[in-house]
Short mmCIF file of C-alpha atoms in Angstrom, two decimals:
data_model
loop_
_atom_site.label_atom_id
_atom_site.label_comp_id
_atom_site.label_asym_id
_atom_site.label_seq_id
_atom_site.Cartn_x
_atom_site.Cartn_y
_atom_site.Cartn_z
CA UNK A 25 -0.33 -24.43 -36.12
CA UNK A 26 2.84 -23.65 -34.13
CA UNK A 27 3.00 -24.89 -30.54
CA UNK A 28 3.27 -21.77 -28.35
CA UNK A 29 3.31 -23.51 -25.00
CA UNK A 30 6.15 -22.78 -22.65
CA UNK A 31 8.13 -25.74 -21.35
CA UNK A 32 10.67 -24.60 -18.81
CA UNK A 33 13.20 -27.34 -19.53
CA UNK A 34 13.31 -26.16 -23.15
CA UNK A 35 13.28 -22.43 -22.27
CA UNK A 36 16.90 -21.24 -22.60
CA UNK A 37 16.68 -18.38 -20.05
CA UNK A 38 15.43 -20.91 -17.48
CA UNK A 39 18.20 -23.42 -18.28
CA UNK A 40 20.80 -20.67 -18.08
CA UNK A 41 19.46 -19.51 -14.70
CA UNK A 42 19.30 -23.04 -13.25
CA UNK A 43 22.82 -23.82 -14.44
CA UNK A 44 24.16 -20.54 -13.10
CA UNK A 45 22.51 -21.16 -9.73
CA UNK A 46 23.92 -24.68 -9.55
CA UNK A 47 27.45 -23.49 -10.31
CA UNK A 48 27.12 -20.63 -7.80
CA UNK A 49 25.78 -22.96 -5.09
CA UNK A 50 28.66 -25.39 -5.66
CA UNK A 51 31.23 -22.63 -5.48
CA UNK A 52 29.50 -20.96 -2.53
CA UNK A 53 29.53 -24.10 -0.42
CA UNK A 54 33.26 -24.49 -1.06
CA UNK A 55 34.09 -20.84 -0.26
CA UNK A 56 31.92 -20.94 2.85
CA UNK A 57 33.42 -24.19 4.14
CA UNK A 58 37.05 -23.27 3.45
CA UNK A 59 37.11 -19.51 3.92
CA UNK A 60 33.83 -18.41 5.54
CA UNK A 61 32.92 -16.35 2.47
CA UNK A 62 29.56 -15.88 0.80
CA UNK A 63 29.40 -15.59 -3.00
CA UNK A 64 28.89 -11.80 -2.88
CA UNK A 65 31.84 -11.44 -0.51
CA UNK A 66 34.06 -13.51 -2.78
CA UNK A 67 32.98 -11.51 -5.82
CA UNK A 68 33.88 -8.26 -4.09
CA UNK A 69 37.29 -9.58 -3.09
CA UNK A 70 37.95 -10.80 -6.65
CA UNK A 71 36.86 -7.53 -8.28
CA UNK A 72 38.85 -5.42 -5.81
CA UNK A 73 41.91 -7.64 -6.34
CA UNK A 74 41.66 -6.94 -10.07
CA UNK A 75 40.79 -3.25 -9.75
CA UNK A 76 42.10 -1.91 -6.45
CA UNK A 77 40.46 1.37 -5.54
CA UNK A 78 37.19 0.67 -7.32
CA UNK A 79 33.85 1.83 -5.89
CA UNK A 80 30.87 -0.15 -4.68
CA UNK A 81 28.83 1.36 -7.53
CA UNK A 82 31.29 0.03 -10.10
CA UNK A 83 31.37 -3.37 -8.40
CA UNK A 84 27.56 -3.55 -8.56
CA UNK A 85 27.60 -2.63 -12.25
CA UNK A 86 30.37 -5.09 -13.13
CA UNK A 87 28.98 -8.06 -11.20
CA UNK A 88 25.27 -7.29 -11.84
CA UNK A 89 24.69 -7.63 -8.09
CA UNK A 90 22.19 -5.29 -6.49
CA UNK A 91 23.54 -2.39 -4.43
CA UNK A 92 22.21 -3.83 -1.17
CA UNK A 93 24.12 -7.12 -1.67
CA UNK A 94 27.29 -5.20 -2.50
CA UNK A 95 26.84 -2.97 0.53
CA UNK A 96 26.22 -5.89 2.91
CA UNK A 97 29.21 -7.81 1.57
CA UNK A 98 31.36 -4.70 1.84
CA UNK A 99 30.34 -4.14 5.46
CA UNK A 100 31.01 -7.79 6.36
CA UNK A 101 34.43 -7.74 4.68
CA UNK A 102 35.38 -4.47 6.37
CA UNK A 103 34.33 -5.86 9.75
CA UNK A 104 36.61 -8.85 9.13
CA UNK A 105 39.47 -6.54 8.25
CA UNK A 106 39.66 -7.80 4.65
CA UNK A 107 38.85 -4.52 2.91
CA UNK A 108 39.07 -0.87 3.79
CA UNK A 109 37.23 2.15 2.47
CA UNK A 110 38.99 5.41 1.66
CA UNK A 111 37.74 8.71 0.26
CA UNK A 112 37.66 8.45 -3.54
CA UNK A 113 40.42 10.52 -5.15
CA UNK A 114 38.24 12.19 -7.81
CA UNK A 115 34.81 12.09 -6.08
CA UNK A 116 34.85 13.01 -2.40
CA UNK A 117 31.19 11.90 -2.04
CA UNK A 118 32.21 8.35 -2.92
CA UNK A 119 34.56 5.87 -1.31
CA UNK A 120 37.07 3.58 -2.95
CA UNK A 121 37.53 0.08 -1.61
CA UNK A 122 40.86 -1.66 -1.20
CA UNK A 123 42.03 -5.05 0.00
CA UNK A 124 43.95 -5.01 3.23
CA UNK A 125 47.01 -7.19 3.69
CA UNK A 126 44.71 -9.88 5.14
CA UNK A 127 42.37 -9.46 2.17
CA UNK A 128 45.21 -9.93 -0.31
CA UNK A 129 46.36 -13.02 1.58
CA UNK A 130 42.82 -14.43 1.52
CA UNK A 131 42.53 -13.73 -2.20
CA UNK A 132 45.85 -15.51 -2.77
CA UNK A 133 44.44 -18.56 -0.97
CA UNK A 134 40.99 -18.50 -2.59
CA UNK A 135 41.96 -17.79 -6.22
CA UNK A 136 43.68 -21.16 -6.79
CA UNK A 137 40.61 -22.94 -5.33
CA UNK A 138 38.36 -20.98 -7.71
CA UNK A 139 40.51 -21.95 -10.68
CA UNK A 140 40.53 -25.58 -9.52
CA UNK A 141 36.72 -25.61 -9.30
CA UNK A 142 36.50 -24.11 -12.77
CA UNK A 143 38.91 -26.75 -14.09
CA UNK A 144 36.92 -29.58 -12.48
CA UNK A 145 33.61 -28.32 -13.86
CA UNK A 146 34.88 -27.83 -17.40
CA UNK A 147 37.45 -30.64 -17.74
CA UNK A 148 34.86 -32.79 -19.54
CA UNK A 149 34.67 -30.35 -22.44
CA UNK A 150 36.98 -29.78 -25.36
CA UNK A 151 38.91 -26.49 -25.28
CA UNK A 152 37.21 -25.40 -28.52
CA UNK A 153 33.78 -26.00 -26.95
CA UNK A 154 34.74 -23.96 -23.90
CA UNK A 155 35.96 -21.11 -26.11
CA UNK A 156 32.71 -21.21 -28.10
CA UNK A 157 30.66 -21.32 -24.91
CA UNK A 158 32.53 -18.36 -23.44
CA UNK A 159 32.07 -16.38 -26.63
CA UNK A 160 28.38 -17.24 -26.72
CA UNK A 161 27.91 -16.14 -23.09
CA UNK A 162 29.36 -12.74 -23.97
CA UNK A 163 27.05 -12.54 -26.98
CA UNK A 164 24.05 -13.43 -24.80
CA UNK A 165 25.04 -10.65 -22.38
CA UNK A 166 25.30 -8.14 -25.23
CA UNK A 167 21.98 -9.25 -26.76
CA UNK A 168 20.25 -9.06 -23.38
CA UNK A 169 21.54 -5.54 -22.78
CA UNK A 170 20.35 -4.54 -26.26
CA UNK A 171 16.86 -5.96 -25.58
CA UNK A 172 16.81 -4.16 -22.23
CA UNK A 173 17.70 -0.85 -23.90
CA UNK A 174 14.97 -1.33 -26.52
CA UNK A 175 12.45 -1.62 -23.68
#
């Protein structure tokens, strides 16, 4: 007889979630202490820095954040003068978001800290293991999307 009991510590989706939360909490405390940014705010700044003129809908899709979190972060960043909204060129019902000069300066200060945190977290692992892990994460994303589509 096969043991069908669920043990959370052996359940990969649980381990992945706990690990992700731990990494996010570590990063969030650093961004908050140094720059006064929440994780959603930092994600918006990073996505906009990579894809200036994107929309909140595309940011939500790319980051897998819910629309309310994206909207709140966008409002907070706009109030701080870090982003601005403009009418979208091809869809007048939508707005594109852009970093302001202050937003670009903040990104330039935060990005090296993000890379340093990443380096510190992963310095214990061989480059080949990191490459395999990264590839596997992408495969898990693809498999999860496929399962979601199957219903």
